[in-house]
XYZ file of C-alpha atoms in Angstrom:
711
model
C 2.108 -23.419 9.966
C 5.803 -23.974 10.439
C 6.386 -26.042 7.357
C 4.548 -23.450 5.107
C 6.608 -20.930 6.699
C 10.025 -22.870 5.839
C 9.033 -23.259 2.397
C 8.191 -19.459 1.907
C 11.386 -18.974 3.040
C 13.695 -21.293 0.791
C 11.500 -19.842 -2.083
C 13.348 -16.451 -1.355
C 16.104 -15.963 -3.579
C 19.610 -16.669 -2.423
C 20.597 -13.032 -2.385
C 17.861 -12.396 -0.091
C 18.496 -15.126 2.298
C 21.743 -14.007 2.618
C 21.390 -10.482 3.488
C 18.787 -11.297 5.864
C 21.289 -13.893 7.589
C 24.123 -11.353 7.402
C 22.440 -8.495 8.823
C 21.474 -10.115 11.813
C 25.080 -10.508 12.909
C 25.948 -6.877 12.292
C 24.839 -6.065 15.888
C 26.797 -2.614 17.070
C 28.392 -2.294 13.606
C 26.901 0.628 11.278
C 26.331 -0.630 7.442
C 29.071 1.919 6.260
C 31.632 -0.265 8.075
C 29.703 -3.768 7.926
C 29.827 -3.655 3.946
C 33.255 -3.879 3.890
C 33.482 -6.836 5.968
C 30.680 -8.623 4.134
C 31.897 -7.425 0.489
C 35.729 -8.035 1.529
C 34.695 -11.863 2.454
C 32.392 -12.301 -0.803
C 35.321 -11.118 -2.985
C 37.617 -13.418 -0.736
C 35.607 -16.365 -1.786
C 35.460 -15.298 -5.210
C 38.970 -15.272 -6.018
C 39.795 -18.499 -3.830
C 37.097 -20.154 -5.918
C 38.552 -19.278 -9.180
C 42.094 -19.933 -7.942
C 41.211 -23.496 -6.696
C 39.576 -24.344 -10.107
C 42.818 -23.371 -11.789
C 44.491 -25.236 -9.317
C 43.084 -28.110 -9.552
C 43.395 -28.463 -13.541
C 46.755 -27.653 -13.121
C 47.471 -30.599 -10.420
C 45.644 -32.986 -13.200
C 48.141 -31.878 -15.642
C 51.301 -32.133 -13.794
C 52.472 -35.310 -15.748
C 52.755 -32.734 -18.655
C 54.765 -30.238 -16.767
C 52.001 -28.230 -15.419
C 53.193 -26.513 -11.747
C 50.105 -25.831 -9.608
C 52.405 -23.351 -7.624
C 53.712 -21.415 -10.456
C 52.225 -17.691 -10.351
C 52.549 -17.056 -13.983
C 49.965 -19.886 -14.717
C 47.203 -18.129 -13.092
C 47.991 -14.555 -14.463
C 47.761 -15.914 -17.890
C 44.495 -16.819 -17.297
C 43.557 -13.517 -15.449
C 43.154 -15.204 -12.166
C 44.497 -13.799 -8.879
C 47.389 -16.208 -7.322
C 45.969 -16.898 -3.804
C 48.901 -18.029 -1.164
C 48.108 -21.137 0.981
C 47.089 -19.538 4.112
C 44.675 -17.067 2.255
C 42.751 -19.919 0.767
C 39.143 -20.113 1.610
C 39.565 -23.497 2.903
C 42.056 -22.447 5.517
C 40.411 -19.331 6.764
C 37.032 -21.874 7.020
C 39.056 -24.092 9.122
C 40.207 -21.254 11.672
C 36.730 -19.774 11.632
C 35.676 -20.712 15.299
C 38.915 -19.311 16.727
C 38.789 -16.098 18.639
C 41.437 -14.519 16.504
C 39.855 -15.362 13.193
C 39.888 -11.366 12.409
C 43.342 -11.604 12.513
C 43.792 -14.428 9.913
C 41.268 -12.831 7.439
C 43.505 -9.549 7.600
C 46.736 -11.800 7.022
C 45.228 -13.195 4.106
C 44.001 -10.026 2.569
C 47.725 -8.798 3.115
C 49.105 -11.900 1.531
C 46.940 -11.593 -1.436
C 47.787 -7.953 -2.056
C 51.319 -8.885 -2.151
C 51.103 -11.574 -4.531
C 48.796 -9.664 -6.824
C 50.070 -5.920 -7.726
C 46.866 -4.899 -8.923
C 44.761 -5.372 -5.897
C 47.405 -3.414 -3.992
C 45.760 -1.162 -1.347
C 42.196 -2.189 -2.768
C 41.244 -5.028 -0.260
C 39.700 -4.374 3.256
C 41.739 -5.285 6.580
C 39.240 -4.283 9.152
C 38.637 -8.001 10.448
C 40.468 -7.914 13.588
C 38.714 -4.617 14.921
C 37.598 -4.635 18.307
C 33.816 -4.060 17.647
C 33.442 -6.920 15.765
C 32.810 -9.933 17.293
C 34.862 -12.920 16.171
C 32.079 -15.603 16.975
C 29.632 -13.442 14.501
C 32.642 -13.354 11.875
C 32.963 -16.917 12.127
C 29.343 -17.398 11.359
C 29.692 -14.978 8.420
C 32.531 -17.052 7.162
C 30.514 -20.176 7.142
C 27.586 -18.382 5.891
C 29.633 -16.968 3.030
C 31.378 -20.271 2.337
C 27.780 -21.947 1.508
C 27.233 -19.603 -1.428
C 26.084 -21.620 -4.419
C 27.748 -25.139 -3.990
C 28.042 -26.620 -7.222
C 30.007 -25.566 -10.313
C 32.931 -23.842 -9.323
C 33.275 -21.537 -12.779
C 29.564 -20.580 -12.546
C 29.277 -19.599 -8.950
C 32.633 -17.531 -9.238
C 31.678 -15.630 -12.305
C 27.796 -15.230 -12.008
C 26.328 -16.248 -8.373
C 29.227 -14.264 -6.351
C 29.140 -11.646 -8.856
C 25.277 -11.326 -8.582
C 25.216 -11.480 -4.596
C 28.123 -8.651 -4.694
C 26.020 -6.579 -6.687
C 22.946 -7.273 -4.808
C 24.927 -6.416 -1.330
C 26.028 -3.343 -2.808
C 22.699 -2.083 -3.339
C 21.250 -3.163 0.071
C 24.087 -1.241 2.027
C 23.258 1.927 -0.211
C 19.727 1.477 0.954
C 20.691 1.107 4.393
C 23.134 4.092 4.427
C 20.603 6.562 2.489
C 21.937 9.570 1.359
C 25.697 8.444 1.792
C 24.873 5.345 -0.226
C 24.355 7.280 -3.174
C 28.174 8.320 -3.154
C 29.145 4.750 -4.110
C 25.875 3.361 -5.773
C 23.524 4.162 -8.708
C 20.245 2.099 -8.519
C 20.376 -0.883 -10.974
C 17.419 0.283 -13.129
C 18.717 3.693 -13.756
C 22.443 2.073 -14.674
C 20.423 -0.642 -16.872
C 18.325 2.369 -18.712
C 21.379 4.455 -19.188
C 23.430 1.187 -20.702
C 20.411 0.062 -22.985
C 20.366 4.002 -24.385
C 23.888 4.222 -24.849
C 24.720 0.623 -26.573
C 28.285 0.565 -25.778
C 29.158 -2.125 -28.177
C 32.943 -1.359 -29.058
C 35.212 1.145 -28.118
C 36.379 3.043 -24.897
C 33.963 3.211 -22.045
C 34.796 6.448 -19.556
C 32.863 7.219 -16.416
C 34.790 9.940 -14.620
C 32.594 9.513 -11.568
C 32.290 5.724 -11.549
C 31.422 5.206 -7.958
C 31.725 1.272 -7.258
C 31.707 0.656 -10.800
C 28.142 -0.235 -11.668
C 28.113 1.348 -15.229
C 30.894 -0.722 -16.156
C 29.665 -4.000 -15.104
C 26.132 -3.240 -17.206
C 28.087 -2.142 -20.048
C 29.877 -5.710 -20.246
C 26.835 -7.400 -19.655
C 24.885 -5.587 -22.402
C 28.063 -6.704 -24.929
C 27.582 -9.997 -23.915
C 23.832 -10.374 -23.906
C 23.851 -8.817 -27.396
C 26.281 -11.253 -28.614
C 29.103 -8.774 -28.916
C 32.728 -9.534 -27.955
C 33.810 -8.623 -24.571
C 37.330 -7.583 -25.158
C 35.940 -5.067 -27.843
C 35.465 -2.707 -24.968
C 37.747 -1.222 -22.451
C 36.808 0.889 -19.532
C 38.380 4.178 -17.767
C 37.582 5.424 -14.815
C 37.981 7.986 -12.095
C 36.728 8.269 -8.627
C 37.810 10.355 -5.555
C 36.696 8.645 -2.555
C 39.321 5.969 -2.149
C 36.665 3.680 -0.039
C 34.503 3.838 -2.901
C 37.109 3.152 -5.493
C 38.273 0.038 -3.701
C 34.658 -1.167 -3.784
C 35.012 -0.813 -7.716
C 38.055 -2.464 -8.119
C 36.641 -5.462 -6.054
C 33.370 -5.143 -8.181
C 35.289 -5.204 -11.588
C 37.525 -7.925 -10.248
C 34.870 -10.334 -9.239
C 33.452 -9.943 -12.849
C 36.956 -10.392 -14.361
C 36.815 -6.842 -15.693
C 40.339 -5.106 -16.138
C 40.121 -2.307 -13.763
C 43.903 -1.115 -14.656
C 42.341 2.424 -15.858
C 40.220 3.164 -13.214
C 41.927 5.423 -11.004
C 41.647 7.138 -7.791
C 42.722 10.583 -6.448
C 41.444 12.412 -3.695
C 40.963 15.880 -5.665
C 38.215 14.309 -8.269
C 38.162 14.733 -11.994
C 37.856 18.376 -12.018
C 41.009 19.305 -9.911
C 43.038 16.112 -11.181
C 41.766 14.720 -14.373
C 43.478 11.300 -14.449
C 42.611 10.754 -18.177
C 43.278 14.170 -19.688
C 44.061 13.225 -23.155
C 41.386 10.370 -23.527
C 38.838 11.019 -26.178
C 36.164 8.300 -25.408
C 33.628 6.387 -27.521
C 31.143 6.298 -24.875
C 30.667 8.275 -21.567
C 28.408 6.971 -19.095
C 27.831 8.654 -15.558
C 25.747 9.787 -12.725
C 27.746 12.385 -11.380
C 26.804 14.445 -7.880
C 23.434 16.380 -8.139
C 24.021 20.448 -7.975
C 27.280 20.002 -6.168
C 28.497 23.552 -4.757
C 31.563 22.396 -3.571
C 33.470 21.527 -6.544
C 36.511 24.077 -6.471
C 35.108 26.286 -9.459
C 36.974 29.126 -8.600
C 40.076 27.302 -9.261
C 39.305 26.470 -12.694
C 38.242 29.602 -14.135
C 40.239 29.379 -17.160
C 40.328 25.874 -17.668
C 40.475 24.726 -21.336
C 37.269 22.161 -20.814
C 35.031 25.159 -20.673
C 34.452 25.521 -24.380
C 30.682 26.817 -23.794
C 31.536 29.244 -21.043
C 32.615 29.134 -17.555
C 30.380 27.323 -15.512
C 28.964 28.744 -11.896
C 31.416 28.030 -9.116
C 28.070 27.178 -7.015
C 26.783 24.496 -9.134
C 28.936 21.932 -10.956
C 25.972 20.639 -13.291
C 27.623 22.568 -16.407
C 31.159 21.664 -15.132
C 30.505 18.023 -15.695
C 28.316 18.130 -19.082
C 31.246 20.393 -20.352
C 33.656 17.710 -19.034
C 31.677 15.015 -20.672
C 32.097 16.858 -24.281
C 35.616 17.605 -23.867
C 36.248 13.823 -23.333
C 34.134 12.609 -26.254
C 35.939 11.342 -29.479
C 34.689 12.897 -32.722
C 32.035 10.122 -33.029
C 31.372 9.458 -29.207
C 28.172 9.447 -27.369
C 27.182 10.250 -23.914
C 24.364 9.668 -21.577
C 24.131 10.750 -17.933
C 21.856 11.593 -15.249
C 21.872 14.893 -14.030
C 19.806 17.121 -11.882
C 16.674 18.802 -13.481
C 18.442 22.351 -12.606
C 20.356 21.597 -15.932
C 17.167 22.064 -17.982
C 16.427 25.711 -16.909
C 17.719 27.964 -14.505
C 17.493 31.344 -13.352
C 21.530 31.770 -13.656
C 22.440 33.586 -16.687
C 25.799 31.783 -17.139
C 24.110 28.655 -16.853
C 21.403 29.747 -19.916
C 24.385 30.769 -21.918
C 26.268 27.666 -21.783
C 23.007 25.474 -22.303
C 22.047 27.833 -25.376
C 25.122 27.226 -26.778
C 25.369 23.401 -26.286
C 22.096 23.382 -28.051
C 23.109 25.276 -31.019
C 26.137 23.035 -31.427
C 23.415 20.275 -32.251
C 24.702 17.360 -30.305
C 21.910 16.749 -27.761
C 19.883 13.976 -29.385
C 17.645 13.409 -26.465
C 16.342 14.542 -23.045
C 14.565 12.239 -20.709
C 12.672 13.014 -17.573
C 12.682 10.376 -14.981
C 10.876 9.740 -11.564
C 11.756 10.914 -8.527
C 12.824 8.835 -5.555
C 14.977 6.539 -7.656
C 18.200 7.933 -5.969
C 19.202 7.034 -2.341
C 21.018 10.447 -1.970
C 17.934 12.493 -3.120
C 14.172 12.137 -3.816
C 13.962 14.711 -6.323
C 13.531 13.766 -10.003
C 15.994 13.954 -12.459
C 16.996 13.765 -16.340
C 18.885 11.791 -18.777
C 20.740 13.853 -21.595
C 21.859 11.778 -24.566
C 24.580 13.568 -26.616
C 26.285 12.602 -29.823
C 29.386 14.452 -31.463
C 28.270 13.012 -34.848
C 24.623 13.185 -34.577
C 24.417 14.485 -38.233
C 25.716 11.046 -39.330
C 24.366 8.758 -36.777
C 20.943 9.909 -36.613
C 18.946 9.746 -39.539
C 17.119 13.069 -40.764
C 17.547 14.451 -37.138
C 19.596 17.530 -37.864
C 18.610 20.335 -35.579
C 15.905 18.171 -33.824
C 15.950 16.936 -30.248
C 13.724 14.099 -28.980
C 12.038 14.713 -25.374
C 10.690 12.088 -23.430
C 8.766 12.435 -20.255
C 9.011 9.411 -18.227
C 8.473 11.144 -14.910
C 5.196 9.359 -14.325
C 6.709 5.610 -14.795
C 8.335 3.194 -12.217
C 6.995 1.092 -9.366
C 7.048 2.372 -5.634
C 9.323 0.076 -3.720
C 8.925 2.009 -0.093
C 7.380 5.390 0.852
C 10.497 7.007 -0.158
C 11.849 5.002 -2.784
C 10.953 4.007 -6.872
C 12.355 1.876 -9.519
C 11.899 1.536 -12.990
C 10.700 -1.817 -14.505
C 11.833 -3.829 -17.470
C 8.926 -2.588 -19.216
C 9.473 1.135 -18.487
C 13.042 0.748 -19.674
C 12.000 -1.006 -22.803
C 9.625 1.326 -23.562
C 11.929 4.263 -23.234
C 14.867 2.676 -25.384
C 12.562 1.617 -28.039
C 11.157 5.216 -28.773
C 14.816 6.423 -28.859
C 15.954 3.659 -31.019
C 13.257 4.083 -33.523
C 13.481 7.694 -33.729
C 17.210 7.449 -34.499
C 16.576 5.073 -37.347
C 14.000 6.893 -39.417
C 10.443 8.519 -39.541
C 8.887 5.200 -40.260
C 9.729 3.723 -37.047
C 8.741 6.631 -34.740
C 6.015 8.612 -34.218
C 5.121 11.347 -31.330
C 3.057 10.066 -28.423
C 1.077 12.595 -26.712
C 2.084 13.619 -23.318
C 5.227 11.234 -23.509
C 7.444 12.024 -26.570
C 8.067 14.593 -29.260
C 10.426 15.803 -31.658
C 10.913 19.704 -31.443
C 12.798 21.474 -33.814
C 16.194 23.446 -32.164
C 14.417 26.781 -33.535
C 11.637 26.078 -31.101
C 13.733 25.457 -28.234
C 15.385 28.758 -28.852
C 12.144 30.772 -28.956
C 11.306 29.508 -25.519
C 14.623 30.566 -24.121
C 16.343 27.181 -24.505
C 14.390 25.424 -21.832
C 14.935 21.640 -22.140
C 12.131 20.248 -19.846
C 9.928 17.667 -21.813
C 7.037 18.858 -20.243
C 7.403 22.246 -21.970
C 6.891 20.728 -25.308
C 4.389 17.730 -24.816
C 1.383 19.773 -23.893
C 0.886 18.199 -20.478
C -0.778 19.940 -17.591
C 2.308 19.453 -14.969
C 4.354 21.851 -16.800
C 2.856 24.963 -15.228
C 3.867 23.331 -11.704
C 7.196 22.808 -12.449
C 7.958 26.362 -13.492
C 5.597 28.252 -11.285
C 8.062 30.202 -9.144
C 5.360 32.091 -7.242
C 3.876 29.149 -6.118
C 6.678 27.724 -4.941
C 7.927 30.866 -2.985
C 4.505 30.908 -1.469
C 5.110 27.073 -0.194
C 8.531 27.850 0.622
C 7.637 30.545 3.084
C 4.921 28.468 5.010
C 7.379 25.446 5.114
C 10.055 27.684 6.546
C 7.723 28.802 9.116
C 7.135 25.272 10.548
C 10.977 24.181 9.708
C 12.026 27.092 11.839
C 9.845 26.277 14.787
C 10.722 22.963 14.858
C 14.212 23.276 14.946
C 13.649 26.139 18.070
C 11.522 23.074 19.795
C 14.154 20.253 18.970
C 16.968 22.340 20.308
C 14.964 23.492 23.553
C 14.338 19.594 24.014
C 17.836 18.640 23.730
C 18.987 21.085 26.079
C 16.009 20.307 28.518
C 17.447 16.724 28.723
C 21.206 17.494 28.929
C 20.435 19.908 31.914
C 18.313 17.106 33.686
C 21.197 14.883 33.211
C 24.239 16.925 34.455
C 24.276 20.405 35.041
C 27.337 22.925 34.823
C 29.651 22.711 37.601
C 28.687 19.234 38.538
C 25.319 20.308 40.696
C 23.558 17.070 40.268
C 19.719 17.529 40.163
C 19.562 14.293 42.592
C 21.181 13.918 46.034
C 24.250 11.550 45.371
C 26.566 9.758 47.244
C 30.248 11.079 46.279
C 33.874 10.473 46.556
C 37.261 11.693 45.652
C 38.813 10.293 42.651
C 42.569 11.215 40.960
C 42.113 11.515 37.335
C 44.414 8.914 36.939
C 42.141 6.766 38.433
C 39.401 7.515 35.764
C 41.657 8.078 32.763
C 44.482 6.095 31.186
C 46.861 7.174 28.284
C 46.269 5.227 25.334
C 49.290 4.121 23.188
C 47.350 2.890 20.307
C 49.019 3.651 17.108
C 47.544 3.780 13.745
C 47.738 0.476 11.547
C 48.688 0.379 7.887
C 45.212 -1.256 7.590
C 43.111 1.333 9.256
C 40.939 4.157 7.458
C 40.331 6.903 9.934
C 39.184 10.257 9.772
C 42.033 13.074 10.234
C 41.591 14.836 13.454
C 43.294 17.841 15.346
C 42.616 20.290 17.814
C 41.858 23.788 17.604
C 41.639 26.647 20.017
C 37.950 27.426 19.355
C 36.507 24.004 18.214
C 38.106 20.927 20.000
C 38.121 18.271 17.447
C 37.678 19.126 13.737
C 38.062 17.281 10.704
C 41.097 17.688 8.791
C 40.910 15.091 5.918
C 41.918 17.625 2.924
C 44.777 19.000 4.557
C 46.476 16.214 5.858
C 45.309 13.431 3.856
C 48.250 13.763 1.160
C 50.652 13.741 3.790
C 49.103 10.687 5.472
C 49.480 8.752 2.305
C 53.079 9.036 2.301
C 53.678 9.325 5.787
C 54.259 6.712 8.346
C 51.108 6.341 9.788
C 52.211 4.240 12.743
C 53.218 7.462 14.474
C 49.498 8.921 14.639
C 47.402 8.293 17.750
C 44.251 6.703 17.388
C 40.951 8.117 18.912
C 38.073 5.829 18.907
C 34.574 6.821 20.302
C 34.317 8.428 23.807
C 38.176 9.006 23.924
C 39.539 12.302 25.272
C 41.855 14.151 23.160
C 44.073 16.339 25.498
C 46.719 19.179 24.068
C 49.120 20.180 26.718
C 50.093 23.088 24.522
C 46.831 24.930 24.120
C 44.993 26.969 26.479
C 41.674 25.683 28.081
C 39.281 26.437 25.186
C 40.920 23.883 23.085
C 43.012 21.538 25.388
C 40.263 18.835 26.180
C 37.537 17.340 23.721
C 35.669 14.147 23.405
C 35.399 12.406 20.289
C 31.669 11.187 19.852
C 31.471 11.749 16.224
C 33.511 9.004 14.580
C 34.162 5.384 14.947
C 37.989 5.780 14.293
C 39.895 8.750 14.153
C 43.571 10.160 14.344
C 45.321 12.945 15.655
C 48.719 14.487 15.987
C 51.556 12.345 18.236
C 51.943 15.744 20.014
C 48.541 15.386 21.764
C 47.489 12.563 24.272
C 44.691 10.379 23.588
C 42.990 9.541 27.244
C 40.826 6.635 27.525
C 37.792 6.430 30.219
C 38.497 3.307 32.158
C 35.881 0.506 32.572
C 33.400 1.199 35.192
C 33.039 4.943 34.533
C 30.686 6.632 32.322
C 31.952 8.422 29.363
C 29.263 11.110 29.258
C 29.628 11.874 32.829
C 33.566 12.346 32.720
C 33.433 14.212 29.233
C 30.655 16.974 30.888
C 33.326 16.980 33.983
C 36.364 17.797 31.917
C 34.282 20.667 30.057
C 33.022 21.995 33.028
C 34.013 25.451 34.743
C 35.407 23.799 37.515
C 37.703 21.721 35.793
C 39.027 24.893 34.074
C 39.803 26.613 36.983
C 41.774 23.431 38.188
C 43.632 23.479 34.799
C 44.837 26.901 35.147
C 46.221 26.364 38.400
C 48.415 23.611 36.795
C 49.366 25.441 33.687
C 53.297 26.100 33.459
C 55.100 28.659 31.125
C 55.440 32.665 31.361
C 54.498 33.673 28.154
C 50.710 33.085 27.706
C 51.056 31.644 24.298
C 53.926 29.000 25.550
C 51.920 28.018 28.537
C 51.191 24.540 28.907
C 50.039 21.638 31.391
C 51.603 18.421 30.988
C 49.779 15.288 31.078
C 50.952 13.928 34.473
C 50.027 17.037 36.213
C 46.510 16.875 34.887
C 45.979 13.274 35.586
C 46.956 14.177 39.124
C 43.961 16.326 39.979
C 41.484 15.203 42.265
C 37.744 15.524 41.473
C 34.631 14.797 43.310
C 32.188 12.362 41.416
C 29.503 9.933 42.453
C 30.546 6.616 43.917
C 30.500 3.511 41.628
C 27.395 2.447 42.898
C 25.526 5.541 41.913
C 27.598 5.765 38.678
C 25.933 2.570 37.598
C 22.542 4.067 38.171
C 23.558 7.419 36.247
C 24.772 4.806 33.392
C 21.284 3.515 32.745
C 19.946 7.146 32.799
C 22.781 7.967 30.186
C 21.984 5.449 27.747
C 18.459 6.696 27.920
C 19.371 10.360 27.552
C 21.877 9.673 24.574
C 18.883 7.922 22.902
C 16.547 10.510 23.048
C 19.177 13.152 22.029
C 20.223 11.244 19.024
C 16.516 10.773 18.069
C 16.052 14.559 18.122
C 19.242 15.195 16.534
C 17.911 12.722 13.312
C 14.821 14.884 13.579
C 16.566 18.027 13.125
C 18.706 16.511 10.280
C 15.699 15.223 8.423
C 14.334 18.737 9.014
C 17.633 20.623 7.373
C 17.462 18.258 4.637
C 14.077 18.767 4.045
C 14.464 22.484 3.864
C 17.497 21.973 1.356
C 15.149 20.139 -0.908
C 13.033 23.057 -0.947
C 15.248 25.427 -1.387
C 15.661 23.845 -4.809
C 12.038 23.228 -5.058
C 11.488 25.034 -8.407
C 14.215 23.710 -10.001
C 13.519 19.783 -9.354
C 10.517 19.525 -11.439
C 7.565 18.223 -8.911
C 6.978 18.634 -5.588
C 6.249 16.084 -2.946
C 4.360 17.048 0.263
C 5.470 13.399 1.876
């Protein structure tokens, strides 16, 4: 039996074996943070391998004047120069040391200094306290064993494949958040096969981790094209995701100099304003209501009408059209609500685009393909020169309903198969060539005149024109409203019960004013015995959330407000806030003076505030409840100084000198056990509440989505 198990394990693809092994080393680090650790190491291994191959070649040619330490020798071959202390063999020799994290961070710094195109790209997260150095060393050894063999092939192919596979697995692990940086591979492959980007400028204004570019270049190579015939242009508003894209492209040897980042995004700060692209390929956020539309009412990109400020779908579509060259083509995924809407503005914009005769094809694809949402979506295919590029298809649109294709991977996720992709693309290509190559297929594809579409209120749902039964369900508003009412009642009742359960648990654990539910041994403590001031400052390698104190909310996120300033400021002056830390503001009254940071792994706050850390042995939940109790409020008021209310303050030294009554350390150890159980239960209940809230949001857009899944 054991032998069969081993053989079965060895038959697994390399990337799956690596994922399972690496995932075991994750321990208490969540996927969002761990992906930067793993992907950073894979990237480091890649550039080190490529460097070592070139180094060996130059070393062998020293007699002819080659210099293996000349940086220009590597730059000429599009290879990153790797300093000696950053090379993989050096790091692997340090893998068993307790400070291995520092060595890796230093290596990332050194590589960035030697290669300007990588400045600000590489992760420096390896020396963090929550990353066990032993596990990190094991991970380095694991990555070091990837595809031993020919250096060139393992650098360009195997490591690139592993990087892409890990991106997908991390996106799956992060669920909805994963959709922000990763488009599922089958969707990307379908878009690329439909678009056929052979030669010219390829543009993605919401490029995520760069998958569209990677597969565009693969397409060129697989069809005997020349890789240098295409150039890529991209933009990403999330800096962390942009860094993933830069690494993903670098590991493939793809020039990413025109892949730009700014935190305002393509709408507010278009990084390629003058670009007219030959190909646009994209997966923009679906039904985005927070796109700053009110600030762009008179923008020149809105050729067909000003898009709704509550939904960015037609802002994206017009942005794509604006950036197309006269012969440009576009393929993009977008929400089904773009196909029909109750919004008059959106209907008018869609009608104008249809009448312009630049839409070639609309494809309905299955639901549950994306990590960010289970809803079915569609693909638009545009051609600015459709009359010339599509034989005899003037005034016609091809509709394909592929919503029933795909295979189920899990209960909540599907994927398109290679046969699915081939079927869709062959129909589209044949349709573009001539009538002899294409035939309508009942229930699957059909050519429709624009005049017919206009007579049907410019609705673009393929099911509308394919004479199939499920269209009635797609647009049955009355049925949807009836289901919505039923589900809302269930949702509302579940939320009430969840909140009630959470309150009961919290009251059972600790009541206000520290009236413990059980008789406990108590002792007087000074707050200075419980809390210590933290002097931890933000390092240049850290990427925190931006926090500040307010009078009514304690800690709040202020990312948009401060991110520009932080980018140019001396970050070392900001105070680091970690889980369970206490943020103390001596300049505010009680309501906002103290709060506890449960919500982020790391944040930063103003240097005007004090960060207090709970000493070892004390229960953070217990201390947090104490600090927000009515008892402490009265004590705080007693130490405040200042005659004018707005200038009253309580210096931290006076605060730490206060005495409180707490259970003895022995009793606190018992409470720690109870606390862990309580926090787990509260977390489970909160997760249930979040799922219900997300479910209701999906229901709220139900009739726009094109299908309903009771699961």
